[in-house]
């Protein structure tokens, strides 16, 4: 095997195992403004010298954390296996690419390219420093930072808009009562979805009408709720006050209240709270505002085999005045859940109108 100008050799078995380990420890870190990153440092014979992971914005990066466990010179000639391309910028911390070169590491295997405008270029910087660099693409590593990359690129969380409706498209009966439209399977699915997002948004109208707890209650095999299920941040959208008696106030996390145009508060949720993925739970006013602004990335519609009739439609005005303006949905999937159906779909980008901010300014 040659070194120097030759292309870096494909990952070895030990390096692939180290990537598995790096992925596992990366997941210990929090989801937020920074990605989850893991790093394993291997000796030339493939044994593990050190490992590290990133604990969130403002703390050492995974590579620096791993190196901190080694004495000076101990990483000389070693290989660093990292889930994300080592960074090339001085942000809240210094460039990892430089720390790696300075530590005398001979080879770096990384799984996902850093998409950051300022932080990318680490691989080139490492090569310039004489390090053998391999990009070992990996689906799990991509999935781990997928929402983070989306939020970085768009300056807002990825948004899932969810609602439950009768077969005739109503979210509630004429008097406003809406509990138990869908069955237990659909409700369990919703709780799992809650725990897969970083935050849940509801309008103030829903807080006042339904008094939701906004916790993720994921059942274990014995039927009890999993106490370890991640609890997304509760977000209330709107001006009206949350009543002192609201069950939302018993949530393990203090709720955040926002208002304004969807494009604005979504940007706030990313920038100020590190929300990468948001689950919009309703009601119809909030869901419609997000859809109308072209900011729904994914729709989850639970359809129950029941008829409610009346004025309480699941969607309000979404800016469609005439049939040519209909918001077409793509990538449609239908999943039976007990007696209900879950319809998953993606709004077609061509039909997405400018964000509300642009429309207002324009
Ligand atoms: C790495 N290793 O463990 C992480 C990286 O503000 P900073 O200094 O924390 O930099 C944040 C950026 O660095 C972040 O947006 C991403 O591009 C990269 N994250 N890079 O080499 C790590 N967490
Ligand atoms: Zn870094």
mmCIF file of C-alpha atoms and ligand atoms in Angstrom:
data_model
loop_
_atom_site.group_PDB
_atom_site.id
_atom_site.type_symbol
_atom_site.label_atom_id
_atom_site.label_comp_id
_atom_site.label_asym_id
_atom_site.label_seq_id
_atom_site.Cartn_x
_atom_site.Cartn_y
_atom_site.Cartn_z
ATOM 1 C CA UNK A 1 0.000 0.000 0.000
ATOM 2 C CA UNK A 2 1.338 3.420 -0.913
ATOM 3 C CA UNK A 3 0.934 6.674 0.942
ATOM 4 C CA UNK A 4 1.727 10.276 0.022
ATOM 5 C CA UNK A 5 -0.031 11.375 -3.153
ATOM 6 C CA UNK A 6 -1.866 8.047 -3.651
ATOM 7 C CA UNK A 7 -5.609 7.893 -2.960
ATOM 8 C CA UNK A 8 -6.319 6.951 0.646
ATOM 9 C CA UNK A 9 -7.054 3.263 1.184
ATOM 10 C CA UNK A 10 -10.654 2.145 1.804
ATOM 11 C CA UNK A 11 -11.708 1.762 5.448
ATOM 12 C CA UNK A 12 -10.406 -1.366 7.168
ATOM 13 C CA UNK A 13 -12.536 -3.732 9.205
ATOM 14 C CA UNK A 14 -11.270 -2.119 12.427
ATOM 15 C CA UNK A 15 -12.159 1.329 11.068
ATOM 16 C CA UNK A 16 -15.682 0.226 10.143
ATOM 17 C CA UNK A 17 -16.125 -1.211 13.659
ATOM 18 C CA UNK A 18 -14.816 2.068 15.071
ATOM 19 C CA UNK A 19 -17.404 3.955 13.000
ATOM 20 C CA UNK A 20 -20.157 1.784 14.530
ATOM 21 C CA UNK A 21 -18.834 2.725 17.956
ATOM 22 C CA UNK A 22 -18.472 6.404 17.033
ATOM 23 C CA UNK A 23 -22.111 6.448 15.902
ATOM 24 C CA UNK A 24 -23.263 4.853 19.151
ATOM 25 C CA UNK A 25 -21.442 7.371 21.341
ATOM 26 C CA UNK A 26 -22.419 10.303 19.104
ATOM 27 C CA UNK A 27 -26.059 9.605 20.001
ATOM 28 C CA UNK A 28 -25.254 10.335 23.671
ATOM 29 C CA UNK A 29 -24.919 14.001 22.761
ATOM 30 C CA UNK A 30 -27.909 16.331 22.688
ATOM 31 C CA UNK A 31 -29.756 17.410 19.549
ATOM 32 C CA UNK A 32 -29.501 21.164 19.208
ATOM 33 C CA UNK A 33 -27.625 23.884 17.376
ATOM 34 C CA UNK A 34 -24.666 21.568 16.889
ATOM 35 C CA UNK A 35 -24.701 18.097 15.333
ATOM 36 C CA UNK A 36 -24.260 14.889 17.299
ATOM 37 C CA UNK A 37 -20.704 13.699 16.591
ATOM 38 C CA UNK A 38 -18.628 10.738 17.791
ATOM 39 C CA UNK A 39 -14.919 10.000 17.382
ATOM 40 C CA UNK A 40 -12.803 6.885 18.008
ATOM 41 C CA UNK A 41 -9.004 6.991 17.834
ATOM 42 C CA UNK A 42 -7.300 3.780 16.770
ATOM 43 C CA UNK A 43 -3.656 2.735 17.147
ATOM 44 C CA UNK A 44 -1.849 1.522 14.029
ATOM 45 C CA UNK A 45 -2.751 -2.084 14.977
ATOM 46 C CA UNK A 46 -6.459 -1.204 15.146
ATOM 47 C CA UNK A 47 -6.870 -1.194 18.928
ATOM 48 C CA UNK A 48 -8.940 1.622 20.454
ATOM 49 C CA UNK A 49 -6.838 4.336 22.089
ATOM 50 C CA UNK A 50 -9.576 6.815 23.009
ATOM 51 C CA UNK A 51 -13.094 7.901 22.191
ATOM 52 C CA UNK A 52 -15.065 11.095 22.510
ATOM 53 C CA UNK A 53 -18.337 12.725 21.640
ATOM 54 C CA UNK A 54 -19.753 16.191 21.394
ATOM 55 C CA UNK A 55 -21.914 17.364 24.293
ATOM 56 C CA UNK A 56 -23.482 20.379 22.605
ATOM 57 C CA UNK A 57 -22.735 23.902 21.405
ATOM 58 C CA UNK A 58 -19.950 25.565 23.333
ATOM 59 C CA UNK A 59 -18.331 22.320 24.507
ATOM 60 C CA UNK A 60 -15.303 20.543 22.934
ATOM 61 C CA UNK A 61 -15.864 18.814 19.615
ATOM 62 C CA UNK A 62 -15.779 15.017 19.513
ATOM 63 C CA UNK A 63 -12.210 14.870 18.129
ATOM 64 C CA UNK A 64 -10.877 17.223 20.805
ATOM 65 C CA UNK A 65 -12.770 15.319 23.498
ATOM 66 C CA UNK A 66 -11.174 12.041 22.309
ATOM 67 C CA UNK A 67 -7.688 13.585 22.109
ATOM 68 C CA UNK A 68 -8.085 14.994 25.628
ATOM 69 C CA UNK A 69 -8.011 11.450 26.995
ATOM 70 C CA UNK A 70 -4.534 10.817 25.529
ATOM 71 C CA UNK A 71 -1.182 11.970 26.830
ATOM 72 C CA UNK A 72 1.026 14.126 24.598
ATOM 73 C CA UNK A 73 2.414 12.138 21.667
ATOM 74 C CA UNK A 74 0.113 9.160 22.267
ATOM 75 C CA UNK A 75 -1.916 9.869 19.104
ATOM 76 C CA UNK A 76 1.185 9.975 16.884
ATOM 77 C CA UNK A 77 0.593 7.820 13.800
ATOM 78 C CA UNK A 78 -2.946 6.952 14.957
ATOM 79 C CA UNK A 79 -6.199 6.948 12.969
ATOM 80 C CA UNK A 80 -9.211 9.080 13.934
ATOM 81 C CA UNK A 81 -12.613 7.712 12.891
ATOM 82 C CA UNK A 82 -15.260 10.462 13.047
ATOM 83 C CA UNK A 83 -18.948 10.480 12.154
ATOM 84 C CA UNK A 84 -18.625 14.044 10.726
ATOM 85 C CA UNK A 85 -15.841 15.685 8.733
ATOM 86 C CA UNK A 86 -13.535 17.451 11.213
ATOM 87 C CA UNK A 87 -14.237 21.167 11.173
ATOM 88 C CA UNK A 88 -12.002 23.820 9.679
ATOM 89 C CA UNK A 89 -13.103 26.942 11.513
ATOM 90 C CA UNK A 90 -12.789 28.727 14.796
ATOM 91 C CA UNK A 91 -16.303 28.955 16.181
ATOM 92 C CA UNK A 92 -17.083 28.477 19.846
ATOM 93 C CA UNK A 93 -14.038 26.103 19.707
ATOM 94 C CA UNK A 94 -10.910 25.897 17.509
ATOM 95 C CA UNK A 95 -10.603 23.923 14.255
ATOM 96 C CA UNK A 96 -10.504 20.149 14.805
ATOM 97 C CA UNK A 97 -8.503 19.690 11.586
ATOM 98 C CA UNK A 98 -5.645 21.651 13.170
ATOM 99 C CA UNK A 99 -5.900 19.788 16.492
ATOM 100 C CA UNK A 100 -5.679 16.497 14.565
ATOM 101 C CA UNK A 101 -2.622 17.546 12.554
ATOM 102 C CA UNK A 102 -0.955 18.903 15.699
ATOM 103 C CA UNK A 103 -1.580 15.621 17.514
ATOM 104 C CA UNK A 104 0.319 13.778 14.763
ATOM 105 C CA UNK A 105 -2.656 11.701 13.639
ATOM 106 C CA UNK A 106 -1.754 9.966 10.354
ATOM 107 C CA UNK A 107 -5.185 9.037 9.008
ATOM 108 C CA UNK A 108 -8.781 10.251 9.318
ATOM 109 C CA UNK A 109 -11.884 8.318 8.304
ATOM 110 C CA UNK A 110 -15.093 10.395 8.340
ATOM 111 C CA UNK A 111 -18.660 9.537 7.311
ATOM 112 C CA UNK A 112 -20.496 12.817 6.556
ATOM 113 C CA UNK A 113 -19.150 15.971 4.908
ATOM 114 C CA UNK A 114 -19.574 19.116 7.032
ATOM 115 C CA UNK A 115 -22.110 21.309 5.165
ATOM 116 C CA UNK A 116 -21.354 24.400 7.238
ATOM 117 C CA UNK A 117 -20.234 27.394 5.146
ATOM 118 C CA UNK A 118 -17.528 28.351 7.620
ATOM 119 C CA UNK A 119 -16.738 24.960 9.104
ATOM 120 C CA UNK A 120 -16.367 22.859 5.914
ATOM 121 C CA UNK A 121 -13.008 22.218 4.233
ATOM 122 C CA UNK A 122 -11.588 20.207 7.117
ATOM 123 C CA UNK A 123 -10.716 17.260 4.875
ATOM 124 C CA UNK A 124 -8.667 19.503 2.563
ATOM 125 C CA UNK A 125 -6.954 21.125 5.501
ATOM 126 C CA UNK A 126 -6.047 17.695 6.890
ATOM 127 C CA UNK A 127 -4.663 16.570 3.511
ATOM 128 C CA UNK A 128 -2.620 19.754 3.319
ATOM 129 C CA UNK A 129 -1.241 18.796 6.727
ATOM 130 C CA UNK A 130 -0.107 15.413 5.358
ATOM 131 C CA UNK A 131 -2.959 13.351 6.803
ATOM 132 C CA UNK A 132 -4.397 10.416 4.837
ATOM 133 C CA UNK A 133 -8.162 11.221 4.609
ATOM 134 C CA UNK A 134 -10.989 8.840 3.669
ATOM 135 C CA UNK A 135 -14.645 9.753 3.211
ATOM 136 C CA UNK A 136 -16.568 6.583 4.156
ATOM 137 C CA UNK A 137 -20.214 7.382 3.350
ATOM 138 C CA UNK A 138 -22.656 5.814 5.805
ATOM 139 C CA UNK A 139 -26.477 5.963 5.846
ATOM 140 C CA UNK A 140 -26.720 5.864 9.639
ATOM 141 C CA UNK A 141 -24.299 8.761 9.974
ATOM 142 C CA UNK A 142 -26.330 10.701 7.383
ATOM 143 C CA UNK A 143 -29.553 9.975 9.270
ATOM 144 C CA UNK A 144 -27.987 11.124 12.539
ATOM 145 C CA UNK A 145 -27.325 14.639 11.217
ATOM 146 C CA UNK A 146 -30.143 14.850 8.659
ATOM 147 C CA UNK A 147 -32.392 17.232 10.626
ATOM 148 C CA UNK A 148 -29.378 19.288 11.726
ATOM 149 C CA UNK A 149 -28.249 19.691 8.097
ATOM 150 C CA UNK A 150 -31.773 20.692 7.107
ATOM 151 C CA UNK A 151 -31.933 23.315 9.870
ATOM 152 C CA UNK A 152 -28.459 24.622 8.968
ATOM 153 C CA UNK A 153 -29.432 24.939 5.314
ATOM 154 C CA UNK A 154 -32.857 26.526 5.831
ATOM 155 C CA UNK A 155 -32.331 28.420 9.071
ATOM 156 C CA UNK A 156 -35.366 26.746 10.624
ATOM 157 C CA UNK A 157 -36.463 23.302 11.854
ATOM 158 C CA UNK A 158 -37.840 20.640 9.546
ATOM 159 C CA UNK A 159 -41.601 20.798 10.075
ATOM 160 C CA UNK A 160 -44.121 17.964 10.286
ATOM 161 C CA UNK A 161 -47.732 19.168 10.319
ATOM 162 C CA UNK A 162 -50.029 16.588 11.877
ATOM 163 C CA UNK A 163 -53.765 16.469 12.249
ATOM 164 C CA UNK A 164 -56.509 13.921 12.821
ATOM 165 C CA UNK A 165 -59.759 14.135 10.908
ATOM 166 C CA UNK A 166 -63.007 12.356 10.193
ATOM 167 C CA UNK A 167 -63.434 10.838 6.750
ATOM 168 C CA UNK A 168 -65.277 14.025 5.785
ATOM 169 C CA UNK A 169 -62.339 16.209 6.787
ATOM 170 C CA UNK A 170 -63.557 17.517 10.150
ATOM 171 C CA UNK A 171 -61.252 17.941 13.151
ATOM 172 C CA UNK A 172 -64.073 18.281 15.686
ATOM 173 C CA UNK A 173 -67.819 18.006 16.110
ATOM 174 C CA UNK A 174 -69.965 21.133 15.757
ATOM 175 C CA UNK A 175 -69.702 21.903 19.520
ATOM 176 C CA UNK A 176 -65.888 21.726 19.363
ATOM 177 C CA UNK A 177 -65.472 18.358 21.120
ATOM 178 C CA UNK A 178 -62.684 16.457 19.381
ATOM 179 C CA UNK A 179 -61.248 13.804 21.676
ATOM 180 C CA UNK A 180 -61.012 10.255 20.411
ATOM 181 C CA UNK A 181 -61.658 10.763 16.708
ATOM 182 C CA UNK A 182 -58.924 8.212 16.063
ATOM 183 C CA UNK A 183 -58.303 4.879 17.791
ATOM 184 C CA UNK A 184 -55.574 3.682 20.167
ATOM 185 C CA UNK A 185 -53.156 2.600 17.398
ATOM 186 C CA UNK A 186 -53.173 6.071 15.849
ATOM 187 C CA UNK A 187 -52.764 7.704 19.261
ATOM 188 C CA UNK A 188 -49.775 5.469 20.069
ATOM 189 C CA UNK A 189 -48.289 6.408 16.697
ATOM 190 C CA UNK A 190 -48.685 10.102 17.550
ATOM 191 C CA UNK A 191 -46.873 9.656 20.861
ATOM 192 C CA UNK A 192 -43.968 7.947 19.113
ATOM 193 C CA UNK A 193 -43.873 10.796 16.588
ATOM 194 C CA UNK A 194 -43.813 13.324 19.408
ATOM 195 C CA UNK A 195 -40.728 11.697 20.911
ATOM 196 C CA UNK A 196 -39.009 11.733 17.482
ATOM 197 C CA UNK A 197 -39.253 15.525 17.210
ATOM 198 C CA UNK A 198 -37.392 18.121 19.269
ATOM 199 C CA UNK A 199 -40.454 20.285 19.905
ATOM 200 C CA UNK A 200 -44.259 20.179 19.647
ATOM 201 C CA UNK A 201 -46.168 23.308 18.657
ATOM 202 C CA UNK A 202 -49.805 24.050 19.395
ATOM 203 C CA UNK A 203 -51.793 27.239 18.980
ATOM 204 C CA UNK A 204 -53.119 29.099 22.003
ATOM 205 C CA UNK A 205 -56.622 28.174 20.820
ATOM 206 C CA UNK A 206 -55.779 24.488 21.269
ATOM 207 C CA UNK A 207 -54.279 25.118 24.717
ATOM 208 C CA UNK A 208 -57.531 26.826 25.768
ATOM 209 C CA UNK A 209 -59.896 24.338 24.099
ATOM 210 C CA UNK A 210 -58.167 20.984 24.684
ATOM 211 C CA UNK A 211 -55.756 21.626 27.587
ATOM 212 C CA UNK A 212 -53.153 19.221 26.124
ATOM 213 C CA UNK A 213 -50.302 17.809 28.248
ATOM 214 C CA UNK A 214 -47.947 17.721 25.236
ATOM 215 C CA UNK A 215 -45.887 14.901 26.713
ATOM 216 C CA UNK A 216 -44.687 11.933 24.669
ATOM 217 C CA UNK A 217 -46.211 8.842 26.237
ATOM 218 C CA UNK A 218 -44.557 5.894 24.552
ATOM 219 C CA UNK A 219 -45.812 2.520 25.837
ATOM 220 C CA UNK A 220 -43.356 -0.204 26.879
ATOM 221 C CA UNK A 221 -44.171 -3.893 26.198
ATOM 222 C CA UNK A 222 -45.932 -4.168 29.579
ATOM 223 C CA UNK A 223 -48.225 -1.285 28.610
ATOM 224 C CA UNK A 224 -46.736 1.257 31.019
ATOM 225 C CA UNK A 225 -45.319 4.535 29.700
ATOM 226 C CA UNK A 226 -41.584 4.577 28.988
ATOM 227 C CA UNK A 227 -40.154 7.003 31.559
ATOM 228 C CA UNK A 228 -37.045 7.377 29.377
ATOM 229 C CA UNK A 229 -38.906 8.558 26.254
ATOM 230 C CA UNK A 230 -37.450 11.880 25.086
ATOM 231 C CA UNK A 231 -39.753 14.776 25.960
ATOM 232 C CA UNK A 232 -39.908 17.357 23.193
ATOM 233 C CA UNK A 233 -39.992 21.052 24.049
ATOM 234 C CA UNK A 234 -43.594 22.309 24.251
ATOM 235 C CA UNK A 235 -44.143 25.403 22.110
ATOM 236 C CA UNK A 236 -47.247 27.587 22.273
ATOM 237 C CA UNK A 237 -47.932 29.784 19.248
ATOM 238 C CA UNK A 238 -50.047 32.889 19.698
ATOM 239 C CA UNK A 239 -50.600 35.933 21.850
ATOM 240 C CA UNK A 240 -53.151 34.718 24.351
ATOM 241 C CA UNK A 241 -51.974 33.759 27.849
ATOM 242 C CA UNK A 242 -51.633 30.146 28.921
ATOM 243 C CA UNK A 243 -54.056 29.784 31.860
ATOM 244 C CA UNK A 244 -52.472 29.193 35.295
ATOM 245 C CA UNK A 245 -54.314 25.863 35.519
ATOM 246 C CA UNK A 246 -53.181 24.587 32.080
ATOM 247 C CA UNK A 247 -51.821 21.033 32.209
ATOM 248 C CA UNK A 248 -49.020 22.257 29.956
ATOM 249 C CA UNK A 249 -47.548 23.886 33.058
ATOM 250 C CA UNK A 250 -46.988 20.396 34.560
ATOM 251 C CA UNK A 251 -44.828 19.374 31.581
ATOM 252 C CA UNK A 252 -41.291 18.316 32.623
ATOM 253 C CA UNK A 253 -39.947 21.088 30.353
ATOM 254 C CA UNK A 254 -40.960 24.741 30.597
ATOM 255 C CA UNK A 255 -42.917 25.730 27.488
ATOM 256 C CA UNK A 256 -41.753 28.413 25.073
ATOM 257 C CA UNK A 257 -44.281 30.897 23.676
ATOM 258 C CA UNK A 258 -43.800 32.491 20.265
ATOM 259 C CA UNK A 259 -45.936 34.507 17.875
ATOM 260 C CA UNK A 260 -45.787 36.265 14.544
ATOM 261 C CA UNK A 261 -45.312 34.939 11.054
ATOM 262 C CA UNK A 262 -44.466 31.223 10.847
ATOM 263 C CA UNK A 263 -41.172 31.931 9.043
ATOM 264 C CA UNK A 264 -40.128 34.192 11.918
ATOM 265 C CA UNK A 265 -40.935 32.003 14.892
ATOM 266 C CA UNK A 266 -39.597 28.905 13.143
ATOM 267 C CA UNK A 267 -36.258 30.707 12.710
ATOM 268 C CA UNK A 268 -36.379 31.650 16.411
ATOM 269 C CA UNK A 269 -36.979 28.031 17.431
ATOM 270 C CA UNK A 270 -33.822 27.002 15.550
ATOM 271 C CA UNK A 271 -31.555 29.898 16.484
ATOM 272 C CA UNK A 272 -32.567 30.330 20.121
ATOM 273 C CA UNK A 273 -33.649 26.831 21.090
ATOM 274 C CA UNK A 274 -31.728 24.560 18.691
ATOM 275 C CA UNK A 275 -34.940 22.896 17.462
ATOM 276 C CA UNK A 276 -34.017 20.754 14.430
ATOM 277 C CA UNK A 277 -37.393 19.039 13.931
ATOM 278 C CA UNK A 278 -40.794 20.419 14.905
ATOM 279 C CA UNK A 279 -44.109 18.586 15.187
ATOM 280 C CA UNK A 280 -47.044 20.957 14.594
ATOM 281 C CA UNK A 281 -50.037 19.437 16.386
ATOM 282 C CA UNK A 282 -52.753 21.957 15.729
ATOM 283 C CA UNK A 283 -55.249 23.226 15.809
ATOM 284 C CA UNK A 284 -56.484 24.008 12.321
ATOM 285 C CA UNK A 285 -55.521 27.712 12.514
ATOM 286 C CA UNK A 286 -51.872 26.981 13.299
ATOM 287 C CA UNK A 287 -51.632 24.051 10.886
ATOM 288 C CA UNK A 288 -53.164 26.132 8.090
ATOM 289 C CA UNK A 289 -50.860 29.087 8.733
ATOM 290 C CA UNK A 290 -47.786 26.858 8.476
ATOM 291 C CA UNK A 291 -49.086 25.119 5.343
ATOM 292 C CA UNK A 292 -50.133 28.428 3.734
ATOM 293 C CA UNK A 293 -46.657 29.838 4.372
ATOM 294 C CA UNK A 294 -45.142 26.903 2.442
ATOM 295 C CA UNK A 295 -43.306 25.797 5.574
ATOM 296 C CA UNK A 296 -44.775 22.298 6.002
ATOM 297 C CA UNK A 297 -42.080 19.823 4.942
ATOM 298 C CA UNK A 298 -44.165 16.747 5.716
ATOM 299 C CA UNK A 299 -47.843 16.123 6.420
ATOM 300 C CA UNK A 300 -49.170 13.385 8.702
ATOM 301 C CA UNK A 301 -52.949 13.132 8.376
ATOM 302 C CA UNK A 302 -54.789 10.519 10.470
ATOM 303 C CA UNK A 303 -58.143 9.683 8.921
ATOM 304 C CA UNK A 304 -60.793 8.030 11.097
ATOM 305 C CA UNK A 305 -63.759 6.098 9.655
ATOM 306 C CA UNK A 306 -66.349 8.447 11.062
ATOM 307 C CA UNK A 307 -68.427 11.369 9.820
ATOM 308 C CA UNK A 308 -68.770 14.609 11.768
ATOM 309 C CA UNK A 309 -70.125 17.119 9.265
ATOM 310 C CA UNK A 310 -70.446 20.704 10.382
ATOM 311 C CA UNK A 311 -68.154 23.702 10.225
ATOM 312 C CA UNK A 312 -65.020 22.465 12.069
ATOM 313 C CA UNK A 313 -62.811 21.576 9.139
ATOM 314 C CA UNK A 314 -59.342 20.139 9.740
ATOM 315 C CA UNK A 315 -57.749 22.797 7.516
ATOM 316 C CA UNK A 316 -58.755 26.443 7.359
ATOM 317 C CA UNK A 317 -57.639 28.858 4.651
ATOM 318 C CA UNK A 318 -54.368 27.764 3.069
ATOM 319 C CA UNK A 319 -54.326 30.496 0.456
ATOM 320 C CA UNK A 320 -56.053 28.486 -2.265
ATOM 321 C CA UNK A 321 -58.617 30.720 -3.963
ATOM 322 C CA UNK A 322 -59.029 28.755 -7.152
ATOM 323 C CA UNK A 323 -58.319 25.221 -8.274
ATOM 324 C CA UNK A 324 -55.150 26.194 -10.137
ATOM 325 C CA UNK A 325 -53.661 27.157 -6.787
ATOM 326 C CA UNK A 326 -54.305 23.829 -5.052
ATOM 327 C CA UNK A 327 -51.395 22.610 -2.924
ATOM 328 C CA UNK A 328 -50.449 19.322 -4.506
ATOM 329 C CA UNK A 329 -48.869 16.631 -2.364
ATOM 330 C CA UNK A 330 -46.250 14.114 -3.448
ATOM 331 C CA UNK A 331 -44.579 10.995 -2.050
ATOM 332 C CA UNK A 332 -47.924 9.879 -0.657
ATOM 333 C CA UNK A 333 -47.867 6.846 1.622
ATOM 334 C CA UNK A 334 -50.870 5.308 3.346
ATOM 335 C CA UNK A 335 -50.515 3.175 6.440
ATOM 336 C CA UNK A 336 -53.421 1.407 8.181
ATOM 337 C CA UNK A 337 -53.439 1.948 11.957
ATOM 338 C CA UNK A 338 -56.217 -0.137 13.501
ATOM 339 C CA UNK A 339 -59.455 1.216 12.013
ATOM 340 C CA UNK A 340 -57.736 4.454 10.977
ATOM 341 C CA UNK A 341 -55.457 5.403 8.102
ATOM 342 C CA UNK A 342 -52.309 7.480 8.318
ATOM 343 C CA UNK A 343 -51.609 9.463 5.143
ATOM 344 C CA UNK A 344 -48.046 10.776 4.893
ATOM 345 C CA UNK A 345 -47.299 13.265 2.126
ATOM 346 C CA UNK A 346 -44.872 15.983 1.093
ATOM 347 C CA UNK A 347 -46.110 19.330 -0.289
ATOM 348 C CA UNK A 348 -44.800 19.810 -3.813
ATOM 349 C CA UNK A 349 -42.141 22.543 -3.743
ATOM 350 C CA UNK A 350 -43.404 24.110 -6.983
ATOM 351 C CA UNK A 351 -46.713 24.825 -5.280
ATOM 352 C CA UNK A 352 -45.103 26.223 -2.153
ATOM 353 C CA UNK A 353 -45.712 29.950 -2.070
ATOM 354 C CA UNK A 354 -43.129 32.397 -0.771
ATOM 355 C CA UNK A 355 -42.651 32.408 2.991
ATOM 356 C CA UNK A 356 -45.066 34.725 4.759
ATOM 357 C CA UNK A 357 -42.180 37.059 5.569
ATOM 358 C CA UNK A 358 -41.407 37.539 1.877
ATOM 359 C CA UNK A 359 -45.094 37.942 1.031
ATOM 360 C CA UNK A 360 -45.434 40.642 3.680
ATOM 361 C CA UNK A 361 -42.325 42.520 2.571
ATOM 362 C CA UNK A 362 -43.151 42.090 -1.124
HETATM 363 C C1 LIG B 1 -16.444 18.686 14.428
HETATM 364 N N1 LIG B 1 -16.623 17.910 15.534
HETATM 365 O O1 LIG B 1 -17.783 17.299 17.336
HETATM 366 C C2 LIG B 1 -18.703 18.948 15.955
HETATM 367 C C3 LIG B 1 -18.534 19.716 14.762
HETATM 368 O O2 LIG B 1 -19.407 26.689 17.349
HETATM 369 P P1 LIG B 1 -18.592 25.442 17.326
HETATM 370 O O3 LIG B 1 -17.131 25.718 17.471
HETATM 371 O O4 LIG B 1 -19.059 24.395 18.317
HETATM 372 O O5 LIG B 1 -18.738 24.825 15.877
HETATM 373 C C4 LIG B 1 -19.953 24.333 15.447
HETATM 374 C C5 LIG B 1 -19.818 23.776 14.059
HETATM 375 O O6 LIG B 1 -18.778 22.792 14.003
HETATM 376 C C6 LIG B 1 -21.089 23.047 13.631
HETATM 377 O O7 LIG B 1 -21.994 23.893 12.982
HETATM 378 C C7 LIG B 1 -20.542 21.984 12.698
HETATM 379 O O8 LIG B 1 -20.287 22.478 11.407
HETATM 380 C C8 LIG B 1 -19.227 21.628 13.369
HETATM 381 N N2 LIG B 1 -19.475 20.585 14.379
HETATM 382 N N3 LIG B 1 -17.405 19.527 14.030
HETATM 383 O O9 LIG B 1 -15.384 18.627 13.803
HETATM 384 C C9 LIG B 1 -17.699 18.000 16.321
HETATM 385 N N4 LIG B 1 -19.792 19.112 16.758
HETATM 386 ZN ZN1 LIG B 2 -14.498 20.574 15.223
#
